[in-house]
mmCIF file of C-alpha atoms and ligand atoms in Angstrom:
data_model
loop_
_atom_site.group_PDB
_atom_site.id
_atom_site.type_symbol
_atom_site.label_atom_id
_atom_site.label_comp_id
_atom_site.label_asym_id
_atom_site.label_seq_id
_atom_site.Cartn_x
_atom_site.Cartn_y
_atom_site.Cartn_z
ATOM 1 C CA MET A 265 85.848 41.475 84.944
ATOM 2 C CA ASN A 266 84.986 45.152 84.868
ATOM 3 C CA LEU A 267 87.035 47.868 86.572
ATOM 4 C CA LEU A 268 84.803 48.028 89.654
ATOM 5 C CA GLY A 269 85.016 44.279 90.022
ATOM 6 C CA ARG A 270 88.805 44.374 89.714
ATOM 7 C CA LEU A 271 88.993 47.166 92.292
ATOM 8 C CA ARG A 272 86.766 45.190 94.678
ATOM 9 C CA SER A 273 88.823 42.044 94.274
ATOM 10 C CA SER A 274 92.097 43.950 94.731
ATOM 11 C CA ARG A 275 90.711 45.508 97.902
ATOM 12 C CA ALA A 276 89.743 42.057 99.125
ATOM 13 C CA GLU A 277 93.283 40.875 98.331
ATOM 14 C CA ASP A 278 94.738 43.838 100.251
ATOM 15 C CA ARG A 279 92.539 43.010 103.235
ATOM 16 C CA PHE A 280 93.564 39.359 103.045
ATOM 17 C CA GLU A 281 97.250 40.306 102.829
ATOM 18 C CA ALA A 282 96.958 42.674 105.811
ATOM 19 C CA TRP A 283 95.211 39.950 107.786
ATOM 20 C CA PHE A 284 97.833 37.393 106.787
ATOM 21 C CA THR A 285 100.659 39.783 107.722
ATOM 22 C CA ARG A 286 99.070 40.452 111.111
ATOM 23 C CA MET A 287 98.568 36.754 111.817
ATOM 24 C CA HIS A 288 102.138 36.005 110.790
ATOM 25 C CA ARG A 289 103.502 38.853 112.923
ATOM 26 C CA GLU A 290 101.588 37.620 115.964
ATOM 27 C CA ARG A 291 102.920 34.097 115.422
ATOM 28 C CA VAL A 292 106.493 35.403 115.119
ATOM 29 C CA LEU A 293 106.237 37.706 118.133
ATOM 30 C CA SER A 294 104.833 34.947 120.329
ATOM 31 C CA GLY A 295 107.847 32.758 119.438
ATOM 32 C CA GLN A 296 105.934 30.173 117.391
ATOM 33 C CA THR A 297 108.331 30.370 114.455
ATOM 34 C CA GLU A 298 111.894 29.117 114.186
ATOM 35 C CA PRO A 299 114.277 31.579 112.562
ATOM 36 C CA VAL A 300 117.173 30.194 110.532
ATOM 37 C CA GLY A 301 120.653 31.634 111.067
ATOM 38 C CA PRO A 302 121.956 34.383 113.333
ATOM 39 C CA CYS A 303 120.256 37.782 113.853
ATOM 40 C CA PRO A 304 121.461 40.354 111.300
ATOM 41 C CA ASN A 305 123.104 43.542 112.525
ATOM 42 C CA GLU A 306 121.315 46.831 113.305
ATOM 43 C CA ALA A 307 122.359 48.462 110.011
ATOM 44 C CA PHE A 308 120.657 45.711 108.023
ATOM 45 C CA LEU A 309 117.441 45.938 110.090
ATOM 46 C CA ARG A 310 117.514 49.718 109.703
ATOM 47 C CA GLY A 311 117.802 49.336 105.914
ATOM 48 C CA LEU A 312 114.970 46.815 105.920
ATOM 49 C CA ALA A 313 112.745 49.178 107.977
ATOM 50 C CA ARG A 314 113.451 51.949 105.451
ATOM 51 C CA ARG A 315 112.746 49.476 102.608
ATOM 52 C CA SER A 316 116.196 50.171 101.255
ATOM 53 C CA LYS A 317 116.598 49.149 97.607
ATOM 54 C CA ALA A 318 120.156 47.998 98.407
ATOM 55 C CA ILE A 319 118.721 44.914 100.126
ATOM 56 C CA SER A 320 118.007 42.003 97.770
ATOM 57 C CA LEU A 321 114.715 40.156 98.349
ATOM 58 C CA SER A 322 116.608 36.883 98.100
ATOM 59 C CA ASP A 323 118.858 37.836 101.041
ATOM 60 C CA PRO A 324 118.497 35.002 103.621
ATOM 61 C CA ARG A 325 118.634 37.609 106.420
ATOM 62 C CA ILE A 326 115.164 38.803 105.310
ATOM 63 C CA ASP A 327 113.878 35.290 105.845
ATOM 64 C CA HIS A 328 115.454 35.259 109.275
ATOM 65 C CA ALA A 329 114.071 38.661 110.290
ATOM 66 C CA ALA A 330 110.600 37.624 109.096
ATOM 67 C CA ASN A 331 110.625 34.656 111.474
ATOM 68 C CA CYS A 332 112.574 36.014 114.480
ATOM 69 C CA ALA A 333 110.679 37.631 117.388
ATOM 70 C CA ASN A 334 113.682 39.799 118.349
ATOM 71 C CA CYS A 335 114.281 41.052 114.801
ATOM 72 C CA MET A 336 110.528 41.593 114.228
ATOM 73 C CA ASN A 337 110.244 43.680 117.413
ATOM 74 C CA ARG A 338 113.271 45.729 116.401
ATOM 75 C CA LEU A 339 111.937 46.147 112.854
ATOM 76 C CA LEU A 340 108.532 47.400 114.063
ATOM 77 C CA LEU A 341 110.269 49.937 116.315
ATOM 78 C CA LEU A 342 112.660 51.104 113.568
ATOM 79 C CA ARG A 343 109.808 51.443 111.079
ATOM 80 C CA GLU A 344 107.856 53.619 113.554
ATOM 81 C CA GLN A 345 110.983 55.779 114.077
ATOM 82 C CA HIS A 346 111.506 56.068 110.339
ATOM 83 C CA ARG A 347 107.860 57.110 109.799
ATOM 84 C CA SER A 348 107.959 59.790 112.495
ATOM 85 C CA GLN A 349 111.281 61.049 111.097
ATOM 86 C CA SER A 350 109.729 61.239 107.639
ATOM 87 C CA ARG A 351 106.776 63.166 109.065
ATOM 88 C CA LYS A 352 109.152 65.544 110.887
ATOM 89 C CA LEU A 353 111.189 65.939 107.726
ATOM 90 C CA ALA A 354 108.058 66.678 105.693
ATOM 91 C CA PHE A 355 106.990 69.203 108.340
ATOM 92 C CA ALA A 356 110.437 70.839 108.373
ATOM 93 C CA PHE A 357 110.441 70.940 104.587
ATOM 94 C CA GLY A 358 106.961 72.527 104.544
ATOM 95 C CA THR A 359 108.053 75.076 107.142
ATOM 96 C CA ALA A 360 111.197 75.882 105.153
ATOM 97 C CA VAL A 361 109.146 76.379 101.977
ATOM 98 C CA CYS A 362 106.757 78.715 103.826
ATOM 99 C CA LEU A 363 109.693 80.646 105.288
ATOM 100 C CA ILE A 364 111.399 81.014 101.916
ATOM 101 C CA LEU A 365 108.127 82.197 100.377
ATOM 102 C CA ALA A 366 107.553 84.690 103.207
ATOM 103 C CA VAL A 367 111.095 86.054 102.914
ATOM 104 C CA GLY A 368 110.717 86.248 99.135
ATOM 105 C CA ILE A 369 107.407 88.106 99.355
ATOM 106 C CA PHE A 370 108.841 90.464 102.002
ATOM 107 C CA ALA A 371 111.956 91.157 99.904
ATOM 108 C CA TRP A 372 109.860 91.698 96.793
ATOM 109 C CA SER A 373 107.504 94.136 98.547
ATOM 110 C CA ARG A 374 110.507 96.015 99.974
ATOM 111 C CA TYR A 375 112.096 96.136 96.529
ATOM 112 C CA SER A 376 108.928 97.288 94.757
ATOM 113 C CA SER A 377 108.120 99.968 97.371
ATOM 114 C CA HIS A 378 111.740 101.159 97.180
ATOM 115 C CA ARG A 379 111.425 101.243 93.395
ATOM 116 C CA GLN A 380 108.177 103.218 93.646
ATOM 117 C CA GLN A 381 109.882 105.693 95.983
ATOM 118 C CA MET A 382 112.772 105.995 93.527
ATOM 119 C CA LEU A 383 110.335 106.599 90.672
ATOM 120 C CA ALA A 384 108.338 109.048 92.789
ATOM 121 C CA SER A 385 111.452 111.008 93.669
ATOM 122 C CA ALA A 386 112.794 110.789 90.112
ATOM 123 C CA SER A 387 109.853 112.406 88.341
ATOM 124 C CA PRO A 388 108.615 115.796 89.620
ATOM 125 C CA VAL A 389 104.999 116.106 90.677
ATOM 126 C CA PRO A 390 103.173 118.627 88.476
ATOM 127 C CA GLN A 391 101.369 121.255 90.566
ATOM 128 C CA THR A 392 99.598 124.443 89.567
ATOM 129 C CA VAL A 393 99.100 127.440 91.827
ATOM 130 C CA ASP A 394 96.536 129.923 90.599
ATOM 131 C CA LEU A 395 97.237 133.425 91.943
ATOM 132 C CA TRP A 396 95.160 135.118 89.247
ATOM 133 C CA ASN A 397 92.707 136.558 91.737
ATOM 134 C CA ALA A 398 95.267 137.161 94.467
ATOM 135 C CA GLY A 399 95.637 140.797 95.422
ATOM 136 C CA THR A 400 92.731 141.965 93.289
ATOM 137 C CA TYR A 401 90.845 143.645 96.077
ATOM 138 C CA ARG A 402 92.148 146.826 97.596
ATOM 139 C CA GLY A 403 93.017 146.692 101.277
ATOM 140 C CA GLU A 404 93.485 142.932 101.416
ATOM 141 C CA GLN A 405 96.880 141.275 101.766
ATOM 142 C CA PRO A 406 97.602 139.071 98.766
ATOM 143 C CA GLY A 407 98.586 136.314 101.223
ATOM 144 C CA GLN A 408 95.111 136.140 102.686
ATOM 145 C CA LEU A 409 93.559 135.338 99.357
ATOM 146 C CA GLN A 410 95.498 132.235 98.533
ATOM 147 C CA SER A 411 96.608 129.301 100.626
ATOM 148 C CA VAL A 412 98.813 126.937 98.680
ATOM 149 C CA VAL A 413 99.370 123.253 99.506
ATOM 150 C CA LEU A 414 102.357 121.392 98.029
ATOM 151 C CA PRO A 415 103.695 117.857 98.652
ATOM 152 C CA ALA A 416 107.156 117.279 100.163
ATOM 153 C CA ALA A 417 108.480 116.054 96.810
ATOM 154 C CA ARG A 418 110.147 117.311 93.683
ATOM 155 C CA VAL A 419 107.513 119.638 92.276
ATOM 156 C CA GLN A 420 107.150 120.937 88.740
ATOM 157 C CA LEU A 421 105.342 124.114 89.736
ATOM 158 C CA THR A 422 103.278 126.235 87.381
ATOM 159 C CA ILE A 423 102.242 129.591 88.822
ATOM 160 C CA ILE A 424 99.524 131.716 87.254
ATOM 161 C CA LEU A 425 100.588 135.199 88.344
ATOM 162 C CA PRO A 426 98.079 137.732 89.697
ATOM 163 C CA ARG A 427 96.206 139.953 87.294
ATOM 164 C CA PHE A 428 98.238 142.938 86.001
ATOM 165 C CA SER A 429 101.579 141.220 86.767
ATOM 166 C CA SER A 430 104.531 142.447 84.721
ATOM 167 C CA PRO A 431 106.228 140.244 82.160
ATOM 168 C CA GLY A 432 109.908 139.385 82.675
ATOM 169 C CA GLN A 433 112.034 137.151 84.846
ATOM 170 C CA TYR A 434 110.834 136.046 88.292
ATOM 171 C CA LEU A 435 112.507 134.373 91.237
ATOM 172 C CA VAL A 436 110.211 131.820 92.874
ATOM 173 C CA ALA A 437 111.122 130.684 96.397
ATOM 174 C CA VAL A 438 109.761 128.639 99.281
ATOM 175 C CA THR A 439 110.813 130.316 102.528
ATOM 176 C CA ARG A 440 110.368 129.880 106.264
ATOM 177 C CA ASP A 441 109.104 133.400 106.885
ATOM 178 C CA GLN A 442 107.601 136.376 105.120
ATOM 179 C CA SER A 443 110.893 138.271 104.953
ATOM 180 C CA GLY A 444 112.566 135.760 102.687
ATOM 181 C CA ASN A 445 114.626 134.036 105.386
ATOM 182 C CA GLY A 446 115.208 130.285 105.471
ATOM 183 C CA VAL A 447 115.010 129.482 101.783
ATOM 184 C CA VAL A 448 113.944 125.844 101.314
ATOM 185 C CA ALA A 449 113.965 125.866 97.503
ATOM 186 C CA GLU A 450 114.046 128.424 94.728
ATOM 187 C CA GLY A 451 114.112 128.732 90.967
ATOM 188 C CA LEU A 452 114.203 131.347 88.212
ATOM 189 C CA SER A 453 111.587 131.475 85.492
ATOM 190 C CA PRO A 454 110.700 133.913 82.741
ATOM 191 C CA ALA A 455 106.997 134.717 82.676
ATOM 192 C CA SER A 456 105.247 133.363 79.597
ATOM 193 C CA THR A 457 101.930 134.775 78.449
ATOM 194 C CA SER A 458 99.058 132.434 77.637
ATOM 195 C CA ASN A 459 95.348 133.385 77.430
ATOM 196 C CA GLY A 460 96.281 136.844 78.710
ATOM 197 C CA GLN A 461 97.809 135.370 81.899
ATOM 198 C CA GLU A 462 101.447 135.493 82.961
ATOM 199 C CA ARG A 463 102.708 132.035 83.916
ATOM 200 C CA LEU A 464 105.874 130.843 85.630
ATOM 201 C CA SER A 465 107.265 127.339 85.554
ATOM 202 C CA VAL A 466 109.913 126.168 88.067
ATOM 203 C CA ASN A 467 111.286 122.962 89.482
ATOM 204 C CA LEU A 468 111.265 123.041 93.284
ATOM 205 C CA ASP A 469 112.904 120.258 95.287
ATOM 206 C CA LEU A 470 110.847 120.047 98.486
ATOM 207 C CA ARG A 471 111.916 116.490 99.406
ATOM 208 C CA ASN A 472 113.879 117.662 102.452
ATOM 209 C CA ALA A 473 111.182 120.051 103.665
ATOM 210 C CA ARG A 474 109.358 118.999 106.836
ATOM 211 C CA ALA A 475 105.571 119.205 106.767
ATOM 212 C CA GLY A 476 104.380 122.571 108.044
ATOM 213 C CA ALA A 477 103.765 126.232 107.276
ATOM 214 C CA TYR A 478 105.975 128.089 104.786
ATOM 215 C CA PHE A 479 105.697 130.930 102.317
ATOM 216 C CA LEU A 480 105.766 130.898 98.545
ATOM 217 C CA SER A 481 107.275 134.073 97.160
ATOM 218 C CA THR A 482 107.502 135.588 93.711
ATOM 219 C CA THR A 483 110.032 138.370 93.116
ATOM 220 C CA HIS A 484 110.210 140.294 89.864
ATOM 221 C CA GLU A 485 113.826 140.571 88.717
ATOM 222 C CA GLN A 486 113.622 144.227 87.655
ATOM 223 C CA ASP A 487 111.542 145.931 90.348
ATOM 224 C CA GLN A 488 112.522 143.487 93.155
ATOM 225 C CA ALA A 489 108.941 143.596 94.484
ATOM 226 C CA ALA A 490 108.360 140.381 96.430
ATOM 227 C CA TYR A 491 104.954 138.855 97.143
ATOM 228 C CA TYR A 492 104.455 136.187 99.794
ATOM 229 C CA TYR A 493 101.672 133.621 99.904
ATOM 230 C CA PRO A 494 101.101 131.208 102.806
ATOM 231 C CA LEU A 495 102.139 127.707 101.850
ATOM 232 C CA GLN A 496 101.503 124.349 103.481
ATOM 233 C CA ILE A 497 103.878 121.485 102.786
ATOM 234 C CA ARG A 498 102.421 118.026 103.444
HETATM 235 ZN ZN1 ZN B 767 116.795 37.583 114.733
#
């Protein structure tokens, strides 16, 4: 017999067995059978309904239960209870798995965003401010020529000083106003010449600065001349 044939015949057997079981159950429930021995206790019927492996197939109580209307009724009820419990258990298990996954994903995203923040705050953001053309034109305030935007982070700031700036040491500061009050961050840097331009390089910690309007100032150490440029922190 080929596989399909075997499958067909096994399906026919299954159908026959189901039919036979149904017929037998109806006979038992209508009291047409005569059970041998006393009714087994609830624990045994419960085990039978759960198809417990602890119960031997040769146990005479199985024979009794299979032919007793009372036991059969009880068994059908217990089996239904057991099935619905299993479904509930499977549902609870599925829910628990989903919950654990959700918590895991949430924790992981928290951890990775925290880690990114740590990394972001650990390494300074490189920024360049070009003041080369600031203050070139007579009669104009240097501040009106350049509006600088910096992030509220640790900034590795490179400043290209205005044309004709003196070499030497400079104090770079971020202040609240144009008179140098309310210093948010500051740093000293010697000017270095490259391509005929004077450049400063300072680390400014602007992490605690609120977004808003500030001033960026450069003060030459020798002549103490301070220049202020409007600055936006975002
Ligand atoms: Zn019985």
